[in-house]
CSV table of C-alpha atoms and ligand atoms in Angstrom, one decimal:
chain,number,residue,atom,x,y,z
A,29,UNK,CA,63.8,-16.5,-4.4
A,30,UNK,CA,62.9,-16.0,-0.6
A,31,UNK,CA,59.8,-17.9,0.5
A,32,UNK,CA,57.6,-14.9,2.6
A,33,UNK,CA,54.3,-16.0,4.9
A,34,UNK,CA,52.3,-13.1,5.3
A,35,UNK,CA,50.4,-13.1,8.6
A,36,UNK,CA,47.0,-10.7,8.8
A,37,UNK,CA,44.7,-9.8,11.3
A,38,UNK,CA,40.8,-10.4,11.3
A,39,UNK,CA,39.6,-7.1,11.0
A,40,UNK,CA,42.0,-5.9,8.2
A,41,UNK,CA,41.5,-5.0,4.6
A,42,UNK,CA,44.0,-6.9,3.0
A,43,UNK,CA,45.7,-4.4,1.0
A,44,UNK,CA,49.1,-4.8,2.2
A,45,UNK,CA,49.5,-8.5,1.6
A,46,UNK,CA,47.8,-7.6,-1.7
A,47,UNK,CA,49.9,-5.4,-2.8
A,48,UNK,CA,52.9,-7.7,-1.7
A,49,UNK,CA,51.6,-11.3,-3.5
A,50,UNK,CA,50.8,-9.2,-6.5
A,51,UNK,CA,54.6,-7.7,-6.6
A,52,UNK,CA,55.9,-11.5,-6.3
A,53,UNK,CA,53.6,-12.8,-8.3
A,54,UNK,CA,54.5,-10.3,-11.2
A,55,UNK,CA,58.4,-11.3,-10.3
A,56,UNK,CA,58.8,-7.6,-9.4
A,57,UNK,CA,60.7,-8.8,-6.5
A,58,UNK,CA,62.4,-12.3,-6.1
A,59,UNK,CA,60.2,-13.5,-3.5
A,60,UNK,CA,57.1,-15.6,-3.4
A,61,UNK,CA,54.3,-15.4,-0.8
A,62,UNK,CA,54.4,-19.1,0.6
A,63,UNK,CA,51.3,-18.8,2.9
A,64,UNK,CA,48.8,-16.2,3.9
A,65,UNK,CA,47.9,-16.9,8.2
A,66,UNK,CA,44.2,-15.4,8.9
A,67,UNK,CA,43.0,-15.8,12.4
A,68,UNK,CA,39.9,-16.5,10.6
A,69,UNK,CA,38.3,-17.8,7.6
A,70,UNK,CA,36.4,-15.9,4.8
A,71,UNK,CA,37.6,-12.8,5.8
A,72,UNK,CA,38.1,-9.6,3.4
A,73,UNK,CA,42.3,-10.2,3.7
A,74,UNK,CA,41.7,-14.4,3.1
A,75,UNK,CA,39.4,-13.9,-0.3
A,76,UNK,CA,41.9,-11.0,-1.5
A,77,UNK,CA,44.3,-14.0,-0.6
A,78,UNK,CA,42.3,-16.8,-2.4
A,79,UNK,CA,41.7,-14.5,-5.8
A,80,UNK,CA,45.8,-14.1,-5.4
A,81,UNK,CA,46.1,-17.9,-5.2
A,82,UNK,CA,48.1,-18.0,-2.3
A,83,UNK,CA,47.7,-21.0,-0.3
A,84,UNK,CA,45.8,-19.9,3.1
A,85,UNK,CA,45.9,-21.4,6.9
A,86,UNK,CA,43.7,-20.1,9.3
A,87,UNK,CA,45.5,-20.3,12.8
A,88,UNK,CA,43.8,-18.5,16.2
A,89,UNK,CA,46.1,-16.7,18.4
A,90,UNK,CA,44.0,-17.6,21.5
A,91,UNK,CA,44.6,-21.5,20.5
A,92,UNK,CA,46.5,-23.2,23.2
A,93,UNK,CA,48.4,-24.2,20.8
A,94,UNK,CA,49.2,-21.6,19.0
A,95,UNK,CA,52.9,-20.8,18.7
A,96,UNK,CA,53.6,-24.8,18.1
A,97,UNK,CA,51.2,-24.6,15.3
A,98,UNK,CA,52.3,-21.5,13.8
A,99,UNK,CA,56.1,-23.0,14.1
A,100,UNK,CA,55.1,-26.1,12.0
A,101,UNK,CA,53.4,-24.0,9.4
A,102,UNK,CA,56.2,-22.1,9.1
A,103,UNK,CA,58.6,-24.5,8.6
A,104,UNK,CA,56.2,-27.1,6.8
A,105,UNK,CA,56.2,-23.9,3.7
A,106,UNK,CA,60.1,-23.6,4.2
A,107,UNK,CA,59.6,-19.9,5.1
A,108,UNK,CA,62.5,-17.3,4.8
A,109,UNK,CA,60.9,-14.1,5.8
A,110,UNK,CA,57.5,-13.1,7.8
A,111,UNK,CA,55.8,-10.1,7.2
A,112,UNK,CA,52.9,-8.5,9.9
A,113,UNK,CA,50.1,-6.8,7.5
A,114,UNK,CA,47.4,-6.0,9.6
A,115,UNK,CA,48.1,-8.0,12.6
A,116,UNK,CA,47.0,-6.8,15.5
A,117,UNK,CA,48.6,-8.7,18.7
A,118,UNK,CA,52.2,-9.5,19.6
A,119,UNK,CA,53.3,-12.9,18.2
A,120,UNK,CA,54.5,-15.5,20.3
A,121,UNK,CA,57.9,-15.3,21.9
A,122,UNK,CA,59.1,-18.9,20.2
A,123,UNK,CA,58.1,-17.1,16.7
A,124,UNK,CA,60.5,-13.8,17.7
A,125,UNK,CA,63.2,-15.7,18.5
A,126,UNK,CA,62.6,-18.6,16.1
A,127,UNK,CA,63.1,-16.1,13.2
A,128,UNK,CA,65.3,-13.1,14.9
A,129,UNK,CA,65.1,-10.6,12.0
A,130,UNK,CA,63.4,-12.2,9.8
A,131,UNK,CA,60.2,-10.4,10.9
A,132,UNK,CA,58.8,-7.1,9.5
A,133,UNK,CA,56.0,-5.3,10.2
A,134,UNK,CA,54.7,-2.2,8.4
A,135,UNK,CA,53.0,0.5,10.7
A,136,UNK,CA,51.4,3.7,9.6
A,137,UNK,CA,53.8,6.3,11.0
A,138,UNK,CA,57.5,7.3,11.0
A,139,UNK,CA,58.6,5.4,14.2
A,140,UNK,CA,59.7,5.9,17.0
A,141,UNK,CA,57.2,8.4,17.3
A,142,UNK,CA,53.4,7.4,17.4
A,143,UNK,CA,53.8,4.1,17.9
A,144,UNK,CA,53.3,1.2,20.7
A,145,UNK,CA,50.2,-0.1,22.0
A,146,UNK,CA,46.7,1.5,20.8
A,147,UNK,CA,48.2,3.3,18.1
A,148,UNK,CA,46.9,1.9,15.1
A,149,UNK,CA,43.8,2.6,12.3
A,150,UNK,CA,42.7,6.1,12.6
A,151,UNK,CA,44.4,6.9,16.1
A,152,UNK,CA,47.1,7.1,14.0
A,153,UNK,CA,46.4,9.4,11.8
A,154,UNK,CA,44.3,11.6,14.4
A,155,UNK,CA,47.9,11.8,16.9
A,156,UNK,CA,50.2,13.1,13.8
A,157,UNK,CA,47.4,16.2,13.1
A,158,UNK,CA,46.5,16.7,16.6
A,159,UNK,CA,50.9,17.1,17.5
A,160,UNK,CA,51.0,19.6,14.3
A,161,UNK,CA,53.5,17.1,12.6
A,162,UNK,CA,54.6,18.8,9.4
A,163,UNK,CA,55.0,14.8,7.6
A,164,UNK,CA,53.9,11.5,8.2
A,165,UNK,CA,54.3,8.0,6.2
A,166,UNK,CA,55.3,4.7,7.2
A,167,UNK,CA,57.9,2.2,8.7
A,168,UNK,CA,58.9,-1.1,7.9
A,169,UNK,CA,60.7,-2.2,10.9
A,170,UNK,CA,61.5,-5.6,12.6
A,171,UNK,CA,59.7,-7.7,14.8
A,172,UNK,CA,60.4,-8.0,18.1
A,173,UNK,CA,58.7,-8.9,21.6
A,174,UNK,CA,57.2,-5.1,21.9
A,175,UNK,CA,54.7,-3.2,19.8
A,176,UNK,CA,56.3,-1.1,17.0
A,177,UNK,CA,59.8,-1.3,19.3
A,178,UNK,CA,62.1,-3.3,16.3
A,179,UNK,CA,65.1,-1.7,14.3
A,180,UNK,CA,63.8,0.5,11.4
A,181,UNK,CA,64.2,-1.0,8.0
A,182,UNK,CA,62.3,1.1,5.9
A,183,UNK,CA,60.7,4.3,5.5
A,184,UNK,CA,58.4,6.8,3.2
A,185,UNK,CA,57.5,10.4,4.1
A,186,UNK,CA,54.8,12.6,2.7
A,187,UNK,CA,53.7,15.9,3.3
A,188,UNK,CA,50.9,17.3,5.8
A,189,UNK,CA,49.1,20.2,3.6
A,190,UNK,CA,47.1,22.6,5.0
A,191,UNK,CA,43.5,21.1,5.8
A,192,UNK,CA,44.4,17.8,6.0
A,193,UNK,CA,42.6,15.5,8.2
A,194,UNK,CA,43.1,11.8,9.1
A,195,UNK,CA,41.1,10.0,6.5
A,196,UNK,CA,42.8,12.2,4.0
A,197,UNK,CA,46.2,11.2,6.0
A,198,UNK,CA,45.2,7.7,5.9
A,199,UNK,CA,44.8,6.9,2.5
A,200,UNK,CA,48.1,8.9,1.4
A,201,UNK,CA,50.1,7.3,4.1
A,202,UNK,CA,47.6,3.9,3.0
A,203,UNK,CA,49.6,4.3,-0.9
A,204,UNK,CA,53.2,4.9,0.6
A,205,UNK,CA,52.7,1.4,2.7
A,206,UNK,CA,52.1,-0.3,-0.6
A,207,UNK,CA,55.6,1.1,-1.8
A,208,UNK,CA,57.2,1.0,1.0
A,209,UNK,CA,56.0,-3.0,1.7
A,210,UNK,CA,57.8,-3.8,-1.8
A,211,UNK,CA,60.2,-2.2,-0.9
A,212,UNK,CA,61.3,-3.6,2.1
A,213,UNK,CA,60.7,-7.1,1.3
A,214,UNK,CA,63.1,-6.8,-2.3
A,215,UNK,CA,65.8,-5.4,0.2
A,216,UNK,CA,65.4,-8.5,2.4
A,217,UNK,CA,65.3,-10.9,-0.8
A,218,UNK,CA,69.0,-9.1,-1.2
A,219,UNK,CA,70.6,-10.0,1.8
A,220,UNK,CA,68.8,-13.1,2.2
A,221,UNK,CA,70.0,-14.4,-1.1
B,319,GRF,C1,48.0,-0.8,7.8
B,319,GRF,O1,47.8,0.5,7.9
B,319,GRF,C2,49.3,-1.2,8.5
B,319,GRF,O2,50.2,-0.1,8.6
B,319,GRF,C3,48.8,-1.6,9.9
B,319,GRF,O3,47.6,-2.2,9.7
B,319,GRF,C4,47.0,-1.7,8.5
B,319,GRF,C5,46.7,-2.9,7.6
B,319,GRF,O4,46.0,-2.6,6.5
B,319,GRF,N1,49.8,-2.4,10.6
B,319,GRF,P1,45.7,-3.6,5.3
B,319,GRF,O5,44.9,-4.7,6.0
B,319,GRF,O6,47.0,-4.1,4.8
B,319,GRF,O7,44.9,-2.9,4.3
């Protein structure tokens, strides 16, 4: 069983680590969410996180301290795998190299195309219409010291119809991530084992 921290971002919804501490906690996969790491308290991805009953630990990026904290954290929950779900800036470099592919990170596109800085939420999903794309979906990839510039792990496609627009976009592509998160994590809790 592969101990996983999930680390969120303030603004997020939550649904990603949701979907992930629900999966272990219904031994779908053979992992267990460890730790949940908000920037901030009370926020909409921290009570999803407290109704899961996943221990939380709020830890500010802008904290001087940051990557030492994070570290300890880390290692104080013996953790085997990181996951990004809604984190929004680039983790320390101590972090990358602490845990050199043991990082993942899900983003709302099929990499390598529309990703890299600014391309998240909505601009997304606005980029794939606007370039005519005839699919979208997502990509679980690896963590490195660039935006959305890791080795690919995982991906899900789905179909643009006729009509559709980014919010419609974003909530298909929103479902796949869910999957796809799973996914990913049960094919790291393989070669992990
Ligand atoms: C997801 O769309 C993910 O791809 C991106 O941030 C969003 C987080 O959503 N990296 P949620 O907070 O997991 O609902």
């Amino acid at each position: 069983m592969i101990r996983v921290a999930i680390l969120v971002g303030s603004k997020g919804r939550g649904s990603n680590m949701a979907a992930l501490a629900s999966a272990c906690r219904s031994g779908s996969i053979d992992a267990e969410t460890a730790l949940v790491i908000s920037p901030k308290a009370g926020t909409k991805a921290v009570l999803r996180a407290e109704a899961l009953e996943v221990p939380v630990k709020v830890l500010h990026h802008k904290s001087e301290s940051y990557a030492d904290d994070l570290l300890s954290a880390l290692a104080e929950a013996e953790i085997d795998l990181i996951c990004l779900a809604g984190y929004m800036t680039l983790l320390p470099a101590a972090v990358v190299h602490a845990y050199e592919d043991r990082i993942l990170n899900i983003h709302p596109a099929l990499l390598p195309k529309f990703g890299g800085k600014g391309m998240y939420g909505m601009h997304v999903h606005e980029a794939v219409i606007a370039a005519g794309e005839s699919e979208s979906g997502c990509s679980v990839h690896f963590v490195n010291e660039v935006y959305d510039d890791g080795a690919l792990l995982h991906q899900k496609r789905c179909p643009i119809e006729p009509g559709e627009t980014p919010e419609s976009l974003a909530e298909k592509v929103l479902d796949l991530e869910h999957l796809a998160y799973v996914e990913a994590v049960q094919i790291m809790a393989a070669r992990l084992a």
